[in-house]
Amino acid sequence: MSAAPHTDTRTILAGAAEPGHGELRPVEGIYAPPGLHWVGDGFRVAGYFSAIPNAVRKLDPFLLLDYHPPYDYAPSNRPRGVGVHPHRGFETVTLAWEGSVEHHDSAGGGGVIGPGDVQWMTAASGILHKEHHETTFSRRGGTFQMAQLWVNLPRAHKMDPPRYQALRADEMGVVTLDGGAGTARIVAGELAGIRGPAKTVSPINVFDLRLNAKGKTVLALPGKQNTGLLVMKGELSINGREEARTFDFVVFENVGERIEIEAMSDAHVLVLSGEPLREPIVQYGPFVMSTEREIAQAFADLESGKFGKLDD
Ligand code: MN
């Protein structure tokens, strides 16, 4: 990880006193990946929430996690992806590990994200956008690995103006884990006093964690937050009791605060944690609102051009 001037780094201890010296947070469930499906012609993803019973309640404020495991694309002169479509009432967060993706929206937001970068798009009152493999990457072809997370907005902020945060790899908070256990990149929230760059509307933690084989760490994530983790690579022992394999998603119970993780092999893990909004959710495709009436309004506003304009 290159160290930009504003990148904080700190070493944390995996010892008993720090961090999160409270009770263990038990595992609620370990879920095998659902089958892969295509989003447009550019994103071959596993939609994890379909495999987890009551996921939207258990993982509130997270609404969706589409994980695109590493996949090799053949070169293409026409960038693969998803054409113009609307969103209202939530945020889309795209994390890139391999390959690169290009985005444009009707609010003037846009850009390219590559390995280590994150795009945090707050659709809020509504945008039109399109998402494609970046042109040069597309022509060359190659391995692509990404995730897209949907984060709900509190009802009071669903009609705020849209916002776009391009978070570069060198802006992330970096926590070096004790004993050569590995590294945590902090995208949002805080770990061991290191904050991530994302501005969030409600309290959210997003950590991109790499553990070396036999590496151990402890995460302090209080039970009042809904918490889960995706094993993108490797095998983990959790709390010394459960084992999670590559592509499993682990959901934690809402008690305790201390999560002990040991990597049985080199591991790459996405950690998600957030304070639940506990508000009604009415979702229709690309709109996530609080009532049926607000969904009908979203369609009416889309019809009448209130989401702006964006060319294909
Ligand atoms: Mn979209």
mmCIF file of C-alpha atoms and ligand atoms in Angstrom:
data_model
loop_
_atom_site.group_PDB
_atom_site.id
_atom_site.type_symbol
_atom_site.label_atom_id
_atom_site.label_comp_id
_atom_site.label_asym_id
_atom_site.label_seq_id
_atom_site.Cartn_x
_atom_site.Cartn_y
_atom_site.Cartn_z
ATOM 1 C CA MET A 1 0.000 0.000 0.000
ATOM 2 C CA SER A 2 1.503 3.318 -1.028
ATOM 3 C CA ALA A 3 1.446 5.950 1.689
ATOM 4 C CA ALA A 4 -0.103 9.234 0.593
ATOM 5 C CA PRO A 5 0.435 12.126 3.024
ATOM 6 C CA HIS A 6 -3.097 11.834 4.379
ATOM 7 C CA THR A 7 -3.029 8.050 4.806
ATOM 8 C CA ASP A 8 -3.045 7.154 8.471
ATOM 9 C CA THR A 9 -1.385 3.974 9.534
ATOM 10 C CA ARG A 10 -1.287 2.405 12.923
ATOM 11 C CA THR A 11 -0.415 -0.954 14.334
ATOM 12 C CA ILE A 12 -2.922 -2.703 16.541
ATOM 13 C CA LEU A 13 -2.347 -5.513 18.925
ATOM 14 C CA ALA A 14 -4.162 -8.796 18.670
ATOM 15 C CA GLY A 15 -3.727 -9.322 22.408
ATOM 16 C CA ALA A 16 -6.490 -9.823 24.917
ATOM 17 C CA ALA A 17 -6.725 -6.203 26.017
ATOM 18 C CA GLU A 18 -7.228 -4.607 22.649
ATOM 19 C CA PRO A 19 -9.373 -4.021 20.740
ATOM 20 C CA GLY A 20 -12.855 -5.129 21.767
ATOM 21 C CA HIS A 21 -12.281 -6.769 25.086
ATOM 22 C CA GLY A 22 -15.972 -7.503 25.592
ATOM 23 C CA GLU A 23 -17.991 -10.635 24.979
ATOM 24 C CA LEU A 24 -17.617 -12.623 21.790
ATOM 25 C CA ARG A 25 -20.190 -11.927 19.092
ATOM 26 C CA PRO A 26 -21.604 -15.320 18.149
ATOM 27 C CA VAL A 27 -22.087 -16.364 14.537
ATOM 28 C CA GLU A 28 -25.771 -16.288 13.548
ATOM 29 C CA GLY A 29 -25.233 -18.170 10.304
ATOM 30 C CA ILE A 30 -22.752 -19.035 7.593
ATOM 31 C CA TYR A 31 -24.266 -18.893 4.123
ATOM 32 C CA ALA A 32 -22.920 -20.548 0.988
ATOM 33 C CA PRO A 33 -22.912 -18.400 -2.136
ATOM 34 C CA PRO A 34 -25.991 -18.308 -4.342
ATOM 35 C CA GLY A 35 -25.555 -19.083 -8.047
ATOM 36 C CA LEU A 36 -23.938 -16.469 -10.260
ATOM 37 C CA HIS A 37 -26.069 -14.293 -12.502
ATOM 38 C CA TRP A 38 -25.325 -11.558 -15.028
ATOM 39 C CA VAL A 39 -26.070 -7.895 -14.464
ATOM 40 C CA GLY A 40 -26.155 -6.479 -17.978
ATOM 41 C CA ASP A 41 -23.408 -8.174 -19.965
ATOM 42 C CA GLY A 42 -20.515 -6.986 -17.819
ATOM 43 C CA PHE A 43 -21.029 -8.148 -14.267
ATOM 44 C CA ARG A 44 -21.104 -11.818 -13.324
ATOM 45 C CA VAL A 45 -22.198 -11.681 -9.692
ATOM 46 C CA ALA A 46 -23.484 -13.615 -6.711
ATOM 47 C CA GLY A 47 -26.383 -11.750 -5.063
ATOM 48 C CA TYR A 48 -25.725 -12.780 -1.484
ATOM 49 C CA PHE A 49 -28.869 -11.379 0.090
ATOM 50 C CA SER A 50 -30.951 -13.930 -1.832
ATOM 51 C CA ALA A 51 -29.131 -16.699 0.072
ATOM 52 C CA ILE A 52 -29.604 -15.238 3.563
ATOM 53 C CA PRO A 53 -33.052 -15.518 5.176
ATOM 54 C CA ASN A 54 -34.348 -12.069 6.229
ATOM 55 C CA ALA A 55 -31.101 -10.500 5.021
ATOM 56 C CA VAL A 56 -32.569 -7.031 4.641
ATOM 57 C CA ARG A 57 -33.641 -7.044 8.291
ATOM 58 C CA LYS A 58 -30.538 -8.780 9.671
ATOM 59 C CA LEU A 59 -28.156 -6.558 7.717
ATOM 60 C CA ASP A 60 -30.128 -3.277 7.730
ATOM 61 C CA PRO A 61 -28.955 -0.661 6.530
ATOM 62 C CA PHE A 62 -27.353 -2.828 3.816
ATOM 63 C CA LEU A 63 -29.869 -3.806 1.133
ATOM 64 C CA LEU A 64 -27.855 -5.825 -1.365
ATOM 65 C CA LEU A 65 -24.408 -7.283 -1.918
ATOM 66 C CA ASP A 66 -23.487 -8.351 -5.426
ATOM 67 C CA TYR A 67 -20.030 -9.942 -5.414
ATOM 68 C CA HIS A 68 -18.188 -10.413 -8.695
ATOM 69 C CA PRO A 69 -15.517 -13.064 -8.043
ATOM 70 C CA PRO A 70 -12.394 -12.947 -10.242
ATOM 71 C CA TYR A 71 -13.360 -13.720 -13.842
ATOM 72 C CA ASP A 72 -11.386 -13.324 -17.076
ATOM 73 C CA TYR A 73 -13.044 -11.275 -19.795
ATOM 74 C CA ALA A 74 -12.006 -11.611 -23.419
ATOM 75 C CA PRO A 75 -11.001 -8.360 -25.141
ATOM 76 C CA SER A 76 -13.968 -6.390 -26.470
ATOM 77 C CA ASN A 77 -14.162 -3.166 -28.476
ATOM 78 C CA ARG A 78 -17.612 -2.484 -27.067
ATOM 79 C CA PRO A 79 -17.357 -2.064 -23.281
ATOM 80 C CA ARG A 80 -19.524 -4.547 -21.405
ATOM 81 C CA GLY A 81 -21.805 -3.304 -18.650
ATOM 82 C CA VAL A 82 -25.213 -1.890 -17.830
ATOM 83 C CA GLY A 83 -26.890 0.914 -19.780
ATOM 84 C CA VAL A 84 -28.753 3.934 -18.435
ATOM 85 C CA HIS A 85 -31.010 3.170 -15.449
ATOM 86 C CA PRO A 86 -32.386 5.116 -12.473
ATOM 87 C CA HIS A 87 -31.916 4.866 -8.688
ATOM 88 C CA ARG A 88 -33.678 6.660 -5.827
ATOM 89 C CA GLY A 89 -33.641 6.409 -2.033
ATOM 90 C CA PHE A 90 -30.288 4.713 -1.326
ATOM 91 C CA GLU A 91 -26.575 4.547 -2.146
ATOM 92 C CA THR A 92 -24.594 2.255 -4.457
ATOM 93 C CA VAL A 93 -21.054 1.515 -3.327
ATOM 94 C CA THR A 94 -18.732 -0.135 -5.858
ATOM 95 C CA LEU A 95 -15.438 -1.642 -4.691
ATOM 96 C CA ALA A 96 -12.832 -2.664 -7.268
ATOM 97 C CA TRP A 97 -10.023 -5.175 -6.765
ATOM 98 C CA GLU A 98 -9.134 -6.145 -10.336
ATOM 99 C CA GLY A 99 -10.042 -4.517 -13.620
ATOM 100 C CA SER A 100 -11.618 -1.112 -13.913
ATOM 101 C CA VAL A 101 -15.071 0.323 -14.254
ATOM 102 C CA GLU A 102 -16.395 3.566 -15.655
ATOM 103 C CA HIS A 103 -19.459 5.361 -14.416
ATOM 104 C CA HIS A 104 -21.490 8.358 -15.580
ATOM 105 C CA ASP A 105 -24.575 9.861 -13.992
ATOM 106 C CA SER A 106 -27.149 12.532 -14.736
ATOM 107 C CA ALA A 107 -25.960 14.636 -11.770
ATOM 108 C CA GLY A 108 -22.592 15.117 -13.495
ATOM 109 C CA GLY A 109 -20.825 12.523 -11.346
ATOM 110 C CA GLY A 110 -18.562 10.044 -13.028
ATOM 111 C CA GLY A 111 -15.136 8.623 -13.328
ATOM 112 C CA VAL A 112 -13.080 5.493 -13.485
ATOM 113 C CA ILE A 113 -12.275 3.237 -10.563
ATOM 114 C CA GLY A 114 -9.499 0.670 -10.616
ATOM 115 C CA PRO A 115 -7.900 -1.763 -8.154
ATOM 116 C CA GLY A 116 -8.296 -0.560 -4.562
ATOM 117 C CA ASP A 117 -10.635 2.308 -5.433
ATOM 118 C CA VAL A 118 -14.210 2.721 -4.267
ATOM 119 C CA GLN A 119 -17.053 4.688 -5.764
ATOM 120 C CA TRP A 120 -19.653 5.787 -3.217
ATOM 121 C CA MET A 121 -22.699 7.101 -5.046
ATOM 122 C CA THR A 122 -25.580 8.571 -3.102
ATOM 123 C CA ALA A 123 -28.546 8.400 -5.453
ATOM 124 C CA ALA A 124 -30.848 9.965 -2.822
ATOM 125 C CA SER A 125 -33.585 11.971 -4.689
ATOM 126 C CA GLY A 126 -32.648 10.294 -7.944
ATOM 127 C CA ILE A 127 -30.102 9.886 -10.672
ATOM 128 C CA LEU A 128 -29.779 8.108 -13.973
ATOM 129 C CA HIS A 129 -26.491 6.306 -14.420
ATOM 130 C CA LYS A 130 -24.639 3.737 -16.495
ATOM 131 C CA GLU A 131 -21.829 1.390 -15.457
ATOM 132 C CA HIS A 132 -19.359 -0.213 -17.890
ATOM 133 C CA HIS A 133 -15.935 -1.774 -18.020
ATOM 134 C CA GLU A 134 -13.446 1.033 -18.642
ATOM 135 C CA THR A 135 -12.584 1.328 -22.369
ATOM 136 C CA THR A 136 -8.873 0.469 -22.220
ATOM 137 C CA PHE A 137 -9.458 -2.449 -19.849
ATOM 138 C CA SER A 138 -12.249 -3.628 -22.116
ATOM 139 C CA ARG A 139 -10.045 -3.574 -25.251
ATOM 140 C CA ARG A 140 -7.256 -5.434 -23.497
ATOM 141 C CA GLY A 141 -9.484 -7.848 -21.571
ATOM 142 C CA GLY A 142 -8.388 -9.465 -18.330
ATOM 143 C CA THR A 143 -9.367 -10.362 -14.808
ATOM 144 C CA PHE A 144 -12.158 -8.443 -13.159
ATOM 145 C CA GLN A 145 -13.107 -8.553 -9.458
ATOM 146 C CA MET A 146 -15.567 -6.147 -7.858
ATOM 147 C CA ALA A 147 -18.422 -5.853 -5.397
ATOM 148 C CA GLN A 148 -21.433 -3.597 -5.321
ATOM 149 C CA LEU A 149 -23.177 -2.842 -2.088
ATOM 150 C CA TRP A 150 -26.503 -1.012 -1.727
ATOM 151 C CA VAL A 151 -26.860 1.036 1.440
ATOM 152 C CA ASN A 152 -30.269 2.304 2.510
ATOM 153 C CA LEU A 153 -30.767 5.966 3.399
ATOM 154 C CA PRO A 154 -32.818 7.080 6.398
ATOM 155 C CA ARG A 155 -36.266 8.239 5.295
ATOM 156 C CA ALA A 156 -35.388 11.845 6.188
ATOM 157 C CA HIS A 157 -32.497 11.777 3.672
ATOM 158 C CA LYS A 158 -34.008 9.848 0.776
ATOM 159 C CA MET A 159 -34.841 13.050 -1.113
ATOM 160 C CA ASP A 160 -31.519 14.832 -0.456
ATOM 161 C CA PRO A 161 -29.522 15.945 -3.514
ATOM 162 C CA PRO A 162 -27.385 13.195 -5.080
ATOM 163 C CA ARG A 163 -23.689 12.985 -4.129
ATOM 164 C CA TYR A 164 -20.730 11.200 -5.674
ATOM 165 C CA GLN A 165 -17.574 10.244 -3.755
ATOM 166 C CA ALA A 166 -14.612 8.880 -5.715
ATOM 167 C CA LEU A 167 -12.401 7.273 -3.062
ATOM 168 C CA ARG A 168 -8.946 6.472 -4.364
ATOM 169 C CA ALA A 169 -6.927 3.505 -3.114
ATOM 170 C CA ASP A 170 -4.311 5.820 -1.559
ATOM 171 C CA GLU A 171 -6.954 7.684 0.476
ATOM 172 C CA MET A 172 -8.089 4.657 2.477
ATOM 173 C CA GLY A 173 -7.210 4.333 6.140
ATOM 174 C CA VAL A 174 -4.700 1.557 6.687
ATOM 175 C CA VAL A 175 -4.361 -0.514 9.847
ATOM 176 C CA THR A 176 -1.351 -2.813 10.010
ATOM 177 C CA LEU A 177 -2.343 -5.787 12.141
ATOM 178 C CA ASP A 178 0.000 -6.981 14.852
ATOM 179 C CA GLY A 179 2.397 -9.874 14.368
ATOM 180 C CA GLY A 180 2.367 -9.705 10.571
ATOM 181 C CA ALA A 181 -1.252 -10.886 10.645
ATOM 182 C CA GLY A 182 -2.163 -8.694 7.701
ATOM 183 C CA THR A 183 -3.688 -5.350 6.796
ATOM 184 C CA ALA A 184 -7.106 -3.743 7.058
ATOM 185 C CA ARG A 185 -8.038 -0.998 4.616
ATOM 186 C CA ILE A 186 -10.706 1.229 6.088
ATOM 187 C CA VAL A 187 -13.153 2.472 3.454
ATOM 188 C CA ALA A 188 -15.805 3.744 5.872
ATOM 189 C CA GLY A 189 -16.078 3.988 9.635
ATOM 190 C CA GLU A 190 -13.264 3.278 12.035
ATOM 191 C CA LEU A 191 -10.957 0.523 13.213
ATOM 192 C CA ALA A 192 -8.356 0.960 15.970
ATOM 193 C CA GLY A 193 -8.708 4.736 15.774
ATOM 194 C CA ILE A 194 -8.139 4.883 12.008
ATOM 195 C CA ARG A 195 -10.990 6.337 9.955
ATOM 196 C CA GLY A 196 -11.945 5.636 6.379
ATOM 197 C CA PRO A 197 -12.548 8.458 3.886
ATOM 198 C CA ALA A 198 -16.201 7.764 2.993
ATOM 199 C CA LYS A 199 -18.802 10.203 4.240
ATOM 200 C CA THR A 200 -21.799 8.148 5.321
ATOM 201 C CA VAL A 201 -25.294 9.228 6.284
ATOM 202 C CA SER A 202 -25.685 6.693 9.120
ATOM 203 C CA PRO A 203 -22.905 4.925 11.075
ATOM 204 C CA ILE A 204 -21.336 2.320 8.770
ATOM 205 C CA ASN A 205 -18.076 0.384 8.741
ATOM 206 C CA VAL A 206 -16.622 -1.107 5.554
ATOM 207 C CA PHE A 207 -13.243 -2.832 5.938
ATOM 208 C CA ASP A 208 -11.200 -4.594 3.259
ATOM 209 C CA LEU A 209 -9.180 -7.091 5.249
ATOM 210 C CA ARG A 210 -6.233 -9.215 4.156
ATOM 211 C CA LEU A 211 -4.878 -11.839 6.523
ATOM 212 C CA ASN A 212 -1.812 -13.980 6.044
ATOM 213 C CA ALA A 213 -2.048 -17.717 6.714
ATOM 214 C CA LYS A 214 -2.166 -18.226 10.525
ATOM 215 C CA GLY A 215 -2.776 -14.488 10.954
ATOM 216 C CA LYS A 216 -5.152 -13.620 13.800
ATOM 217 C CA THR A 217 -7.026 -10.455 14.566
ATOM 218 C CA VAL A 218 -9.864 -9.144 16.667
ATOM 219 C CA LEU A 219 -12.546 -6.784 15.401
ATOM 220 C CA ALA A 220 -14.561 -4.695 17.842
ATOM 221 C CA LEU A 221 -18.010 -4.304 16.296
ATOM 222 C CA PRO A 222 -20.750 -3.751 18.875
ATOM 223 C CA GLY A 223 -23.906 -5.861 18.812
ATOM 224 C CA LYS A 224 -26.067 -2.795 18.181
ATOM 225 C CA GLN A 225 -24.599 -2.809 14.660
ATOM 226 C CA ASN A 226 -25.685 -5.406 12.137
ATOM 227 C CA THR A 227 -22.511 -7.151 11.018
ATOM 228 C CA GLY A 228 -21.488 -9.603 8.327
ATOM 229 C CA LEU A 229 -18.420 -10.607 6.407
ATOM 230 C CA LEU A 230 -17.731 -12.057 2.988
ATOM 231 C CA VAL A 231 -14.816 -14.443 2.578
ATOM 232 C CA MET A 232 -13.488 -13.562 -0.871
ATOM 233 C CA LYS A 233 -10.449 -15.793 -0.521
ATOM 234 C CA GLY A 234 -9.112 -18.299 1.998
ATOM 235 C CA GLU A 235 -10.567 -20.069 4.992
ATOM 236 C CA LEU A 236 -11.288 -18.552 8.386
ATOM 237 C CA SER A 237 -11.767 -19.780 11.893
ATOM 238 C CA ILE A 238 -14.174 -17.451 13.693
ATOM 239 C CA ASN A 239 -14.279 -17.074 17.459
ATOM 240 C CA GLY A 240 -12.306 -20.319 17.605
ATOM 241 C CA ARG A 241 -15.552 -22.187 16.935
ATOM 242 C CA GLU A 242 -16.812 -21.829 13.380
ATOM 243 C CA GLU A 243 -15.123 -22.268 10.047
ATOM 244 C CA ALA A 244 -15.979 -20.216 6.979
ATOM 245 C CA ARG A 245 -14.734 -21.098 3.512
ATOM 246 C CA THR A 246 -14.048 -19.130 0.358
ATOM 247 C CA PHE A 247 -17.242 -17.390 -0.872
ATOM 248 C CA ASP A 248 -19.136 -17.911 2.399
ATOM 249 C CA PHE A 249 -20.958 -14.982 3.986
ATOM 250 C CA VAL A 250 -21.003 -14.881 7.791
ATOM 251 C CA VAL A 251 -23.748 -13.068 9.733
ATOM 252 C CA PHE A 252 -23.245 -12.231 13.425
ATOM 253 C CA GLU A 253 -25.767 -12.117 16.250
ATOM 254 C CA ASN A 254 -26.578 -8.790 17.872
ATOM 255 C CA VAL A 255 -24.881 -9.455 21.189
ATOM 256 C CA GLY A 256 -21.303 -8.998 22.342
ATOM 257 C CA GLU A 257 -18.749 -6.961 20.437
ATOM 258 C CA ARG A 258 -15.615 -9.020 19.938
ATOM 259 C CA ILE A 259 -15.040 -11.000 16.745
ATOM 260 C CA GLU A 260 -11.931 -13.179 16.648
ATOM 261 C CA ILE A 261 -10.723 -14.144 13.194
ATOM 262 C CA GLU A 262 -7.912 -16.517 12.330
ATOM 263 C CA ALA A 263 -6.927 -17.216 8.740
ATOM 264 C CA MET A 264 -6.237 -20.872 7.986
ATOM 265 C CA SER A 265 -4.775 -19.789 4.621
ATOM 266 C CA ASP A 266 -4.073 -16.398 2.991
ATOM 267 C CA ALA A 267 -7.429 -14.656 3.195
ATOM 268 C CA HIS A 268 -9.255 -11.662 1.748
ATOM 269 C CA VAL A 269 -12.381 -10.561 3.587
ATOM 270 C CA LEU A 270 -14.959 -7.792 3.169
ATOM 271 C CA VAL A 271 -16.352 -6.695 6.538
ATOM 272 C CA LEU A 272 -19.678 -4.816 6.696
ATOM 273 C CA SER A 273 -21.201 -3.347 9.823
ATOM 274 C CA GLY A 274 -23.841 -0.693 10.361
ATOM 275 C CA GLU A 275 -26.393 0.668 12.777
ATOM 276 C CA PRO A 276 -29.845 -0.474 11.650
ATOM 277 C CA LEU A 277 -32.245 2.251 10.485
ATOM 278 C CA ARG A 278 -35.322 0.207 11.551
ATOM 279 C CA GLU A 279 -37.590 1.965 9.065
ATOM 280 C CA PRO A 280 -40.122 0.482 6.670
ATOM 281 C CA ILE A 281 -38.622 -0.566 3.329
ATOM 282 C CA VAL A 282 -40.581 -0.698 0.099
ATOM 283 C CA GLN A 283 -38.393 -1.688 -2.826
ATOM 284 C CA TYR A 284 -39.338 -1.781 -6.455
ATOM 285 C CA GLY A 285 -36.391 -2.546 -8.721
ATOM 286 C CA PRO A 286 -34.049 0.458 -8.653
ATOM 287 C CA PHE A 287 -36.121 2.423 -6.123
ATOM 288 C CA VAL A 288 -35.968 1.888 -2.348
ATOM 289 C CA MET A 289 -38.462 4.017 -0.457
ATOM 290 C CA SER A 290 -40.613 3.788 2.693
ATOM 291 C CA THR A 291 -44.134 3.574 1.232
ATOM 292 C CA GLU A 292 -45.919 2.332 -1.919
ATOM 293 C CA ARG A 293 -46.962 5.909 -2.568
ATOM 294 C CA GLU A 294 -43.320 7.039 -2.667
ATOM 295 C CA ILE A 295 -42.566 4.276 -5.184
ATOM 296 C CA ALA A 296 -45.441 5.466 -7.395
ATOM 297 C CA GLN A 297 -44.044 9.007 -7.077
ATOM 298 C CA ALA A 298 -40.594 7.773 -8.151
ATOM 299 C CA PHE A 299 -42.080 6.299 -11.354
ATOM 300 C CA ALA A 300 -44.045 9.510 -12.002
ATOM 301 C CA ASP A 301 -40.905 11.629 -11.473
ATOM 302 C CA LEU A 302 -38.879 9.363 -13.774
ATOM 303 C CA GLU A 303 -41.594 9.710 -16.462
ATOM 304 C CA SER A 304 -41.639 13.488 -16.179
ATOM 305 C CA GLY A 305 -37.849 13.838 -16.462
ATOM 306 C CA LYS A 306 -37.070 14.753 -12.838
ATOM 307 C CA PHE A 307 -34.110 12.305 -12.815
ATOM 308 C CA GLY A 308 -32.376 14.395 -15.447
ATOM 309 C CA LYS A 309 -30.916 13.261 -18.752
ATOM 310 C CA LEU A 310 -28.143 10.873 -19.659
ATOM 311 C CA ASP A 311 -27.252 9.632 -23.138
ATOM 312 C CA ASP A 312 -26.651 5.940 -23.785
HETATM 313 MN MN MN B 1 -26.899 1.098 -10.928
#
